[in-house]
PDB file of C-alpha atoms in Angstrom:
ATOM      1  CA  MET A  16     166.808 147.861  77.442  1.00 39.00           C
ATOM      2  CA  ALA A  17     163.215 146.020  78.390  1.00 47.00           C
ATOM      3  CA  PHE A  18     163.227 145.273  82.194  1.00 51.00           C
ATOM      4  CA  SER A  19     162.456 141.541  82.281  1.00 52.00           C
ATOM      5  CA  LEU A  20     160.254 139.928  85.235  1.00 53.00           C
ATOM      6  CA  ASP A  21     161.312 136.224  84.509  1.00 53.00           C
ATOM      7  CA  HIS A  22     162.927 134.974  87.468  1.00 60.00           C
ATOM      8  CA  LEU A  23     161.722 136.900  90.044  1.00 81.00           C
ATOM      9  CA  LEU A  24     159.797 136.544  92.779  1.00 92.00           C
ATOM     10  CA  VAL A  25     156.665 138.689  91.887  1.00 94.00           C
ATOM     11  CA  ILE A  26     154.095 139.351  93.973  1.00 96.00           C
ATOM     12  CA  GLY A  27     150.695 141.032  92.851  1.00 97.00           C
ATOM     13  CA  ILE A  28     148.547 142.640  95.468  1.00 97.00           C
ATOM     14  CA  SER A  29     145.127 144.747  95.388  1.00 95.00           C
ATOM     15  CA  SER A  30     145.259 147.914  96.467  1.00 94.00           C
ATOM     16  CA  ARG A  31     143.091 147.107  99.114  1.00 93.00           C
ATOM     17  CA  ALA A  32     144.222 144.600 100.309  1.00 96.00           C
ATOM     18  CA  LEU A  33     147.830 146.718 100.831  1.00 96.00           C
ATOM     19  CA  PHE A  34     146.061 149.470 102.155  1.00 96.00           C
ATOM     20  CA  ASP A  35     142.883 149.742 104.554  1.00 95.00           C
ATOM     21  CA  LEU A  36     140.388 150.695 101.830  1.00 92.00           C
ATOM     22  CA  GLU A  37     137.561 149.594 103.951  1.00 93.00           C
ATOM     23  CA  ALA A  38     135.630 152.903 103.905  1.00 93.00           C
ATOM     24  CA  GLU A  39     136.173 153.852 100.841  1.00 90.00           C
ATOM     25  CA  GLU A  40     134.931 149.959  99.769  1.00 91.00           C
ATOM     26  CA  THR A  41     131.750 151.026 102.014  1.00 93.00           C
ATOM     27  CA  ILE A  42     131.574 154.203  99.906  1.00 93.00           C
ATOM     28  CA  PHE A  43     131.582 152.326  96.413  1.00 90.00           C
ATOM     29  CA  GLN A  44     129.139 149.649  97.833  1.00 91.00           C
ATOM     30  CA  ASN A  45     126.404 151.837  99.483  1.00 94.00           C
ATOM     31  CA  GLN A  46     126.931 155.248  97.644  1.00 95.00           C
ATOM     32  CA  GLY A  47     128.306 153.192  94.105  1.00 91.00           C
ATOM     33  CA  LEU A  48     130.827 154.310  91.869  1.00 89.00           C
ATOM     34  CA  ASP A  49     130.439 157.906  91.437  1.00 91.00           C
ATOM     35  CA  ALA A  50     130.751 159.016  95.457  1.00 93.00           C
ATOM     36  CA  TYR A  51     133.773 156.662  95.755  1.00 91.00           C
ATOM     37  CA  ARG A  52     135.049 158.611  92.644  1.00 90.00           C
ATOM     38  CA  GLN A  53     134.451 161.747  93.738  1.00 93.00           C
ATOM     39  CA  HIS A  54     135.991 160.638  97.866  1.00 93.00           C
ATOM     40  CA  GLN A  55     138.630 159.161  96.247  1.00 91.00           C
ATOM     41  CA  LEU A  56     139.933 162.189  94.320  1.00 92.00           C
ATOM     42  CA  GLU A  57     138.778 165.004  96.819  1.00 93.00           C
ATOM     43  CA  ASN A  58     141.588 162.628  99.125  1.00 94.00           C
ATOM     44  CA  GLU A  59     144.110 161.525  97.271  1.00 92.00           C
ATOM     45  CA  ASN A  60     146.784 163.943  99.299  1.00 93.00           C
ATOM     46  CA  ALA A  61     145.271 161.811 102.682  1.00 95.00           C
ATOM     47  CA  VAL A  62     148.155 159.268 103.279  1.00 96.00           C
ATOM     48  CA  LEU A  63     145.854 155.532 103.814  1.00 95.00           C
ATOM     49  CA  LYS A  64     147.053 152.969 106.872  1.00 95.00           C
ATOM     50  CA  PRO A  65     148.709 149.447 106.356  1.00 94.00           C
ATOM     51  CA  GLY A  66     146.129 147.162 104.833  1.00 95.00           C
ATOM     52  CA  ALA A  67     146.437 143.043 105.405  1.00 94.00           C
ATOM     53  CA  GLY A  68     149.412 142.426 103.534  1.00 95.00           C
ATOM     54  CA  TYR A  69     151.589 146.003 104.033  1.00 95.00           C
ATOM     55  CA  SER A  70     153.390 143.928 106.565  1.00 92.00           C
ATOM     56  CA  LEU A  71     154.351 140.980 103.938  1.00 94.00           C
ATOM     57  CA  VAL A  72     155.379 143.199 100.876  1.00 95.00           C
ATOM     58  CA  LYS A  73     156.758 144.966 102.517  1.00 93.00           C
ATOM     59  CA  ALA A  74     159.092 142.352 104.491  1.00 91.00           C
ATOM     60  CA  LEU A  75     160.078 141.165 100.821  1.00 92.00           C
ATOM     61  CA  LEU A  76     160.714 144.703  99.214  1.00 92.00           C
ATOM     62  CA  LYS A  77     163.734 144.114 102.129  1.00 88.00           C
ATOM     63  CA  LEU A  78     165.305 141.513 100.145  1.00 86.00           C
ATOM     64  CA  ASN A  79     166.250 143.242  97.812  1.00 87.00           C
ATOM     65  CA  SER A  80     168.727 145.184  99.000  1.00 82.00           C
ATOM     66  CA  LEU A  81     170.424 142.086  99.976  1.00 76.00           C
ATOM     67  CA  THR A  82     172.153 142.445  96.733  1.00 72.00           C
ATOM     68  CA  PRO A  83     172.495 145.001  95.120  1.00 74.00           C
ATOM     69  CA  GLY A  84     172.430 145.239  91.725  1.00 78.00           C
ATOM     70  CA  HIS A  85     169.916 142.143  91.901  1.00 80.00           C
ATOM     71  CA  ARG A  86     167.084 142.060  92.510  1.00 85.00           C
ATOM     72  CA  LEU A  87     164.568 139.510  93.571  1.00 88.00           C
ATOM     73  CA  VAL A  88     161.633 140.962  94.681  1.00 92.00           C
ATOM     74  CA  GLU A  89     159.006 142.909  92.518  1.00 94.00           C
ATOM     75  CA  VAL A  90     155.414 143.854  93.524  1.00 96.00           C
ATOM     76  CA  VAL A  91     152.604 144.770  90.744  1.00 96.00           C
ATOM     77  CA  ILE A  92     149.704 146.758  92.117  1.00 96.00           C
ATOM     78  CA  MET A  93     146.347 145.132  91.056  1.00 94.00           C
ATOM     79  CA  SER A  94     143.279 147.033  91.226  1.00 90.00           C
ATOM     80  CA  ARG A  95     140.240 147.288  89.571  1.00 88.00           C
ATOM     81  CA  ASN A  96     140.576 151.266  89.981  1.00 84.00           C
ATOM     82  CA  SER A  97     141.112 153.384  86.931  1.00 83.00           C
ATOM     83  CA  SER A  98     143.873 155.472  86.617  1.00 84.00           C
ATOM     84  CA  GLU A  99     141.857 158.811  87.775  1.00 83.00           C
ATOM     85  CA  THR A 100     141.208 157.590  90.709  1.00 84.00           C
ATOM     86  CA  SER A 101     144.128 155.784  91.714  1.00 89.00           C
ATOM     87  CA  LEU A 102     147.031 158.711  92.603  1.00 91.00           C
ATOM     88  CA  ARG A 103     146.127 158.458  96.796  1.00 93.00           C
ATOM     89  CA  ILE A 104     147.420 155.196  96.536  1.00 94.00           C
ATOM     90  CA  PHE A 105     150.407 156.159  94.390  1.00 94.00           C
ATOM     91  CA  ASN A 106     150.838 158.687  96.857  1.00 95.00           C
ATOM     92  CA  SER A 107     150.341 156.488 100.010  1.00 96.00           C
ATOM     93  CA  ILE A 108     152.944 154.132  98.656  1.00 96.00           C
ATOM     94  CA  GLU A 109     155.706 157.408  98.304  1.00 96.00           C
ATOM     95  CA  HIS A 110     154.583 158.307 101.543  1.00 97.00           C
ATOM     96  CA  TYR A 111     156.035 154.670 103.020  1.00 96.00           C
ATOM     97  CA  GLY A 112     158.542 154.791 100.912  1.00 96.00           C
ATOM     98  CA  LEU A 113     157.633 151.318  98.992  1.00 96.00           C
ATOM     99  CA  ASP A 114     160.275 150.741  96.275  1.00 94.00           C
ATOM    100  CA  ILE A 115     156.316 150.115  93.872  1.00 95.00           C
ATOM    101  CA  SER A 116     156.382 151.152  90.210  1.00 92.00           C
ATOM    102  CA  ARG A 117     154.319 149.016  88.681  1.00 93.00           C
ATOM    103  CA  ALA A 118     150.613 148.866  88.340  1.00 94.00           C
ATOM    104  CA  ALA A 119     147.399 146.890  86.536  1.00 94.00           C
ATOM    105  CA  LEU A 120     144.661 148.741  86.165  1.00 92.00           C
ATOM    106  CA  SER A 121     141.998 147.109  84.662  1.00 90.00           C
ATOM    107  CA  GLY A 122     139.083 149.571  85.260  1.00 86.00           C
ATOM    108  CA  GLY A 123     136.494 147.646  86.284  1.00 85.00           C
ATOM    109  CA  ALA A 124     137.682 145.189  84.082  1.00 88.00           C
ATOM    110  CA  PRO A 125     138.489 141.085  85.383  1.00 89.00           C
ATOM    111  CA  LEU A 126     142.287 141.208  87.043  1.00 92.00           C
ATOM    112  CA  THR A 127     142.559 137.915  85.830  1.00 91.00           C
ATOM    113  CA  PRO A 128     144.067 138.288  82.632  1.00 91.00           C
ATOM    114  CA  TYR A 129     146.887 140.711  83.552  1.00 93.00           C
ATOM    115  CA  LEU A 130     148.064 137.879  86.374  1.00 94.00           C
ATOM    116  CA  GLN A 131     150.549 136.038  83.497  1.00 91.00           C
ATOM    117  CA  ALA A 132     151.585 138.830  81.885  1.00 92.00           C
ATOM    118  CA  PHE A 133     152.953 140.007  84.812  1.00 93.00           C
ATOM    119  CA  ASN A 134     154.529 136.381  85.256  1.00 93.00           C
ATOM    120  CA  ILE A 135     151.781 137.127  88.953  1.00 95.00           C
ATOM    121  CA  SER A 136     154.002 134.477  91.250  1.00 94.00           C
ATOM    122  CA  LEU A 137     151.256 135.450  94.290  1.00 97.00           C
ATOM    123  CA  PHE A 138     148.557 136.932  94.627  1.00 97.00           C
ATOM    124  CA  LEU A 139     146.874 138.723  97.797  1.00 98.00           C
ATOM    125  CA  SER A 140     143.446 140.849  97.372  1.00 96.00           C
ATOM    126  CA  LEU A 141     140.265 141.090  99.604  1.00 95.00           C
ATOM    127  CA  HIS A 142     138.651 140.713  96.341  1.00 93.00           C
ATOM    128  CA  GLU A 143     137.283 136.294  96.933  1.00 94.00           C
ATOM    129  CA  ASP A 144     135.862 136.738  93.078  1.00 93.00           C
ATOM    130  CA  ASP A 145     139.071 137.535  91.494  1.00 94.00           C
ATOM    131  CA  VAL A 146     141.065 135.256  93.740  1.00 96.00           C
ATOM    132  CA  GLN A 147     138.855 132.115  92.906  1.00 96.00           C
ATOM    133  CA  ALA A 148     139.595 133.781  89.466  1.00 95.00           C
ATOM    134  CA  ALA A 149     143.202 133.472  89.797  1.00 96.00           C
ATOM    135  CA  ILE A 150     143.564 129.949  91.330  1.00 96.00           C
ATOM    136  CA  ASN A 151     141.356 128.582  88.890  1.00 95.00           C
ATOM    137  CA  SER A 152     144.039 129.809  85.975  1.00 93.00           C
ATOM    138  CA  GLY A 153     146.681 128.273  88.432  1.00 93.00           C
ATOM    139  CA  VAL A 154     147.793 130.927  90.125  1.00 95.00           C
ATOM    140  CA  ALA A 155     148.749 130.983  93.876  1.00 96.00           C
ATOM    141  CA  SER A 156     146.437 132.863  95.461  1.00 97.00           C
ATOM    142  CA  ALA A 157     144.679 134.125  98.665  1.00 98.00           C
ATOM    143  CA  LEU A 158     141.544 136.322  99.881  1.00 98.00           C
ATOM    144  CA  LEU A 159     142.947 138.264 102.754  1.00 97.00           C
ATOM    145  CA  TYR A 160     141.563 138.268 106.013  1.00 96.00           C
ATOM    146  CA  GLN A 161     141.219 141.978 108.132  1.00 91.00           C
ATOM    147  CA  LEU A 162     144.736 142.583 110.013  1.00 86.00           C
ATOM    148  CA  PRO A 163     144.176 141.490 114.150  1.00 84.00           C
ATOM    149  CA  GLU A 164     145.551 143.878 116.620  1.00 75.00           C
ATOM    150  CA  ASN A 165     148.926 144.054 117.307  1.00 70.00           C
ATOM    151  CA  ALA A 166     149.649 142.658 114.407  1.00 66.00           C
ATOM    152  CA  ALA A 167     153.853 141.318 115.319  1.00 66.00           C
ATOM    153  CA  ASP A 168     156.032 143.498 112.717  1.00 68.00           C
ATOM    154  CA  LEU A 169     159.401 141.080 112.471  1.00 73.00           C
ATOM    155  CA  GLU A 170     163.281 142.637 111.016  1.00 76.00           C
ATOM    156  CA  GLN A 171     162.964 138.571 109.698  1.00 85.00           C
ATOM    157  CA  ILE A 172     160.754 137.551 106.751  1.00 90.00           C
ATOM    158  CA  ARG A 173     158.084 134.463 108.286  1.00 93.00           C
ATOM    159  CA  ILE A 174     155.815 132.974 106.301  1.00 95.00           C
ATOM    160  CA  ALA A 175     153.857 129.510 107.673  1.00 97.00           C
ATOM    161  CA  PHE A 176     151.462 127.379 104.910  1.00 97.00           C
ATOM    162  CA  ASP A 177     148.898 124.750 105.571  1.00 96.00           C
ATOM    163  CA  GLY A 178     149.329 121.592 103.951  1.00 93.00           C
ATOM    164  CA  ASP A 179     146.539 119.534 102.537  1.00 93.00           C
ATOM    165  CA  ALA A 180     145.002 121.812  99.469  1.00 93.00           C
ATOM    166  CA  VAL A 181     147.987 124.898  99.942  1.00 96.00           C
ATOM    167  CA  ILE A 182     151.210 123.429  99.387  1.00 96.00           C
ATOM    168  CA  PHE A 183     149.705 119.857  98.614  1.00 95.00           C
ATOM    169  CA  SER A 184     147.480 118.927  96.269  1.00 93.00           C
ATOM    170  CA  ASP A 185     143.841 118.717  97.891  1.00 91.00           C
ATOM    171  CA  GLU A 186     143.490 115.045  96.818  1.00 90.00           C
ATOM    172  CA  SER A 187     144.226 113.828 100.394  1.00 89.00           C
ATOM    173  CA  GLU A 188     141.484 116.095 102.144  1.00 88.00           C
ATOM    174  CA  ARG A 189     138.940 114.619  99.926  1.00 89.00           C
ATOM    175  CA  ILE A 190     139.573 111.413 100.732  1.00 91.00           C
ATOM    176  CA  TYR A 191     139.072 112.788 104.224  1.00 88.00           C
ATOM    177  CA  GLN A 192     135.973 114.842 104.026  1.00 87.00           C
ATOM    178  CA  GLU A 193     134.338 112.136 101.944  1.00 92.00           C
ATOM    179  CA  GLN A 194     135.679 109.074 103.965  1.00 92.00           C
ATOM    180  CA  GLY A 195     136.541 109.756 106.965  1.00 89.00           C
ATOM    181  CA  ILE A 196     139.789 109.592 109.441  1.00 89.00           C
ATOM    182  CA  GLU A 197     140.363 105.957 108.931  1.00 89.00           C
ATOM    183  CA  ALA A 198     139.878 106.030 104.826  1.00 91.00           C
ATOM    184  CA  PHE A 199     142.579 109.163 105.407  1.00 90.00           C
ATOM    185  CA  GLU A 200     145.299 107.489 107.372  1.00 89.00           C
ATOM    186  CA  ALA A 201     145.113 103.863 105.804  1.00 92.00           C
ATOM    187  CA  HIS A 202     145.405 105.691 102.110  1.00 92.00           C
ATOM    188  CA  GLU A 203     148.545 107.972 103.647  1.00 90.00           C
ATOM    189  CA  ARG A 204     150.115 104.376 105.112  1.00 91.00           C
ATOM    190  CA  ALA A 205     149.262 102.859 101.916  1.00 93.00           C
ATOM    191  CA  ASN A 206     151.178 106.296  99.473  1.00 93.00           C
ATOM    192  CA  ALA A 207     153.768 106.817 102.580  1.00 92.00           C
ATOM    193  CA  LYS A 208     156.468 106.836  99.872  1.00 93.00           C
ATOM    194  CA  GLN A 209     154.717 108.387  97.002  1.00 93.00           C
ATOM    195  CA  PRO A 210     155.188 112.098  96.889  1.00 93.00           C
ATOM    196  CA  LEU A 211     151.901 114.439  97.298  1.00 93.00           C
ATOM    197  CA  PRO A 212     150.823 115.698  94.068  1.00 94.00           C
ATOM    198  CA  ALA A 213     151.603 119.740  94.172  1.00 94.00           C
ATOM    199  CA  GLY A 214     148.723 121.816  95.683  1.00 94.00           C
ATOM    200  CA  PRO A 215     148.592 126.125  94.702  1.00 94.00           C
ATOM    201  CA  PHE A 216     150.971 127.226  96.380  1.00 96.00           C
ATOM    202  CA  ALA A 217     154.262 124.621  95.845  1.00 94.00           C
ATOM    203  CA  ARG A 218     156.122 126.490  93.162  1.00 91.00           C
ATOM    204  CA  LEU A 219     155.766 129.280  96.012  1.00 93.00           C
ATOM    205  CA  LEU A 220     157.590 127.314  98.465  1.00 93.00           C
ATOM    206  CA  VAL A 221     159.851 126.158  95.737  1.00 90.00           C
ATOM    207  CA  ALA A 222     160.878 130.209  94.935  1.00 89.00           C
ATOM    208  CA  LEU A 223     161.504 130.560  98.401  1.00 90.00           C
ATOM    209  CA  SER A 224     163.704 127.704  99.567  1.00 88.00           C
ATOM    210  CA  TYR A 225     165.353 128.377  96.044  1.00 84.00           C
ATOM    211  CA  LEU A 226     166.140 132.132  97.652  1.00 82.00           C
ATOM    212  CA  GLN A 227     166.730 130.553 101.068  1.00 80.00           C
ATOM    213  CA  ASN A 228     169.112 128.678  99.615  1.00 77.00           C
ATOM    214  CA  ASN A 229     171.545 131.087  96.983  1.00 72.00           C
ATOM    215  CA  PHE A 230     171.615 134.225  98.789  1.00 67.00           C
ATOM    216  CA  LYS A 231     172.854 135.283 102.138  1.00 61.00           C
ATOM    217  CA  THR A 232     173.283 138.767 103.405  1.00 59.00           C
ATOM    218  CA  PRO A 233     176.495 140.260 102.941  1.00 60.00           C
ATOM    219  CA  ASP A 234     178.084 139.071 106.197  1.00 61.00           C
ATOM    220  CA  GLY A 235     177.311 135.429 104.830  1.00 58.00           C
ATOM    221  CA  ARG A 236     175.054 134.784 107.460  1.00 61.00           C
ATOM    222  CA  ALA A 237     171.869 132.911 106.046  1.00 60.00           C
ATOM    223  CA  PHE A 238     168.867 134.387 104.034  1.00 67.00           C
ATOM    224  CA  PRO A 239     166.748 135.901 106.196  1.00 80.00           C
ATOM    225  CA  LEU A 240     163.815 134.196 105.729  1.00 87.00           C
ATOM    226  CA  ARG A 241     161.856 132.009 107.710  1.00 90.00           C
ATOM    227  CA  THR A 242     159.177 129.078 106.142  1.00 94.00           C
ATOM    228  CA  ALA A 243     157.004 127.061 108.691  1.00 96.00           C
ATOM    229  CA  LEU A 244     154.343 124.220 107.681  1.00 96.00           C
ATOM    230  CA  VAL A 245     151.168 124.192 109.974  1.00 96.00           C
ATOM    231  CA  THR A 246     149.140 121.093 109.485  1.00 94.00           C
ATOM    232  CA  ALA A 247     146.817 119.665 111.263  1.00 91.00           C
ATOM    233  CA  ARG A 248     148.095 115.741 110.027  1.00 91.00           C
ATOM    234  CA  SER A 249     149.642 113.756 112.432  1.00 89.00           C
ATOM    235  CA  SER A 250     151.133 109.837 112.739  1.00 88.00           C
ATOM    236  CA  PRO A 251     150.418 107.783 110.682  1.00 88.00           C
ATOM    237  CA  ALA A 252     150.152 110.671 107.701  1.00 88.00           C
ATOM    238  CA  HIS A 253     153.385 112.891 108.726  1.00 92.00           C
ATOM    239  CA  GLU A 254     155.832 109.933 106.551  1.00 93.00           C
ATOM    240  CA  ARG A 255     154.309 110.674 103.430  1.00 94.00           C
ATOM    241  CA  VAL A 256     154.689 114.982 104.186  1.00 94.00           C
ATOM    242  CA  ILE A 257     159.256 114.470 105.070  1.00 94.00           C
ATOM    243  CA  ARG A 258     159.241 112.532 102.147  1.00 95.00           C
ATOM    244  CA  THR A 259     157.753 114.761  99.529  1.00 95.00           C
ATOM    245  CA  LEU A 260     159.228 117.966 100.822  1.00 95.00           C
ATOM    246  CA  ARG A 261     162.679 115.386 100.609  1.00 94.00           C
ATOM    247  CA  ALA A 262     161.585 114.513  97.358  1.00 95.00           C
ATOM    248  CA  TRP A 263     160.983 118.433  95.882  1.00 94.00           C
ATOM    249  CA  ASN A 264     164.145 118.984  97.424  1.00 92.00           C
ATOM    250  CA  ILE A 265     162.912 121.864  99.502  1.00 91.00           C
ATOM    251  CA  ALA A 266     163.808 121.565 103.780  1.00 86.00           C
ATOM    252  CA  ILE A 267     161.030 123.969 105.351  1.00 92.00           C
ATOM    253  CA  ASP A 268     162.459 125.974 108.802  1.00 92.00           C
ATOM    254  CA  GLU A 269     159.821 124.554 111.272  1.00 95.00           C
ATOM    255  CA  THR A 270     157.351 121.944 110.748  1.00 95.00           C
ATOM    256  CA  PHE A 271     153.646 121.348 113.189  1.00 96.00           C
ATOM    257  CA  PHE A 272     152.076 118.181 112.732  1.00 95.00           C
ATOM    258  CA  MET A 273     148.585 119.380 114.340  1.00 93.00           C
ATOM    259  CA  GLY A 274     147.248 116.679 114.832  1.00 90.00           C
ATOM    260  CA  GLY A 275     143.629 118.872 114.594  1.00 85.00           C
ATOM    261  CA  VAL A 276     144.579 120.589 118.153  1.00 92.00           C
ATOM    262  CA  ASN A 277     143.526 124.865 117.298  1.00 93.00           C
ATOM    263  CA  LYS A 278     147.240 125.834 115.229  1.00 95.00           C
ATOM    264  CA  SER A 279     146.549 130.062 116.236  1.00 95.00           C
ATOM    265  CA  ALA A 280     148.893 129.058 119.530  1.00 95.00           C
ATOM    266  CA  VAL A 281     151.733 128.035 117.665  1.00 97.00           C
ATOM    267  CA  LEU A 282     150.712 131.037 114.816  1.00 96.00           C
ATOM    268  CA  ALA A 283     150.779 132.804 117.319  1.00 95.00           C
ATOM    269  CA  ALA A 284     154.275 132.299 119.137  1.00 95.00           C
ATOM    270  CA  PHE A 285     156.176 131.433 115.072  1.00 95.00           C
ATOM    271  CA  GLN A 286     154.633 135.011 114.603  1.00 94.00           C
ATOM    272  CA  PRO A 287     154.197 134.836 110.355  1.00 95.00           C
ATOM    273  CA  HIS A 288     154.094 137.840 107.632  1.00 94.00           C
ATOM    274  CA  MET A 289     151.630 135.221 106.714  1.00 96.00           C
ATOM    275  CA  PHE A 290     149.906 132.245 107.086  1.00 97.00           C
ATOM    276  CA  PHE A 291     148.257 130.147 103.842  1.00 98.00           C
ATOM    277  CA  ASP A 292     145.520 127.863 105.259  1.00 97.00           C
ATOM    278  CA  ASP A 293     142.586 126.286 102.937  1.00 95.00           C
ATOM    279  CA  GLN A 294     139.027 126.568 105.504  1.00 94.00           C
ATOM    280  CA  HIS A 295     137.293 128.554 106.337  1.00 95.00           C
ATOM    281  CA  GLY A 296     137.504 128.086 110.167  1.00 93.00           C
ATOM    282  CA  HIS A 297     140.982 127.708 110.602  1.00 94.00           C
ATOM    283  CA  CYS A 298     142.154 131.260 109.167  1.00 96.00           C
ATOM    284  CA  ILE A 299     139.280 132.513 111.408  1.00 96.00           C
ATOM    285  CA  LYS A 300     140.901 131.563 114.614  1.00 95.00           C
ATOM    286  CA  ALA A 301     144.557 132.391 112.716  1.00 96.00           C
ATOM    287  CA  ALA A 302     143.116 135.967 112.183  1.00 95.00           C
ATOM    288  CA  SER A 303     142.672 136.548 115.399  1.00 94.00           C
ATOM    289  CA  VAL A 304     146.917 136.794 116.080  1.00 95.00           C
ATOM    290  CA  VAL A 305     148.079 136.537 113.077  1.00 95.00           C
ATOM    291  CA  PRO A 306     147.722 138.298 109.364  1.00 95.00           C
ATOM    292  CA  THR A 307     145.971 135.011 107.338  1.00 97.00           C
ATOM    293  CA  GLY A 308     144.966 134.080 103.975  1.00 97.00           C
ATOM    294  CA  ARG A 309     142.673 132.093 102.754  1.00 98.00           C
ATOM    295  CA  VAL A 310     143.356 129.635  99.853  1.00 97.00           C
ATOM    296  CA  PRO A 311     140.401 128.369  97.550  1.00 95.00           C
ATOM    297  CA  ILE A 312     140.226 124.862  95.900  1.00 91.00           C
ATOM    298  CA  LYS A 313     140.323 124.920  92.203  1.00 86.00           C
ATOM    299  CA  GLN A 314     137.468 124.822  90.802  1.00 83.00           C
ATOM    300  CA  ASP A 315     136.391 122.619  87.693  1.00 69.00           C
ATOM    301  CA  LEU A 316     134.962 125.096  85.334  1.00 55.00           C
ATOM    302  CA  ALA A 317     134.352 122.369  82.448  1.00 48.00           C
ATOM    303  CA  GLN A 318     131.861 120.522  84.605  1.00 46.00           C
TER     304      GLN A 318
END
């Protein structure tokens, strides 16, 4: 019987995001493909260290153990490697006991056409071109930053999101950037009861909320997944956010309206496996304390 990826939370992750391949990336950039290929072949039995997305993937895969016989999460390696140079990746997956059996190895070709083919819900990579192309194609995607020192590895899965241009569209963010804070607040007051348009990560948040609401651990406890919204918004722009989540029938576990205050201290206290934000400045600060991914703005390719 054919295996279907429908109705699963499918994470597509590049090999460089799953494992620490920075030394290998340097070889590729400075010495070329042949040197990279030779290095990987000579070291294919050398286990790679965990990379920026490893903890999140490991935590999400644990969800499959909560519902025996019913998978909730699937992870697919999405790499521009060839099959010849990928054995080291698979050997490292086996070493860490990761339940990953599927891969798309494009041999240098763009990965975007294969995201829809594998029904990818979230794509994680350290290659900005691939992430931007994925966002442009409508797939929730993030460019990962290098791991902070002493990153936490909690049993409970924790994921934190920025609001505008991540969960919600960048409509209000554009008003703030182009017209300033007063115009932004006036717009949000006038539209407080009008739900915000969905952003690139809205469908992912809906999927996570579905898992929280419909599955329990074997002992009947709440699902071991916790979400947080950490947004630069504050009053009076808070109301539209609350009403939007209510309209979507989503309850985020923890919400922080920061009002422009640095998010890092709150993120360090929440300790997410990953924080998603759209602004590089916010991500740089956050990446010093928690695993972080930047969500690029969708580009209008018709222009």
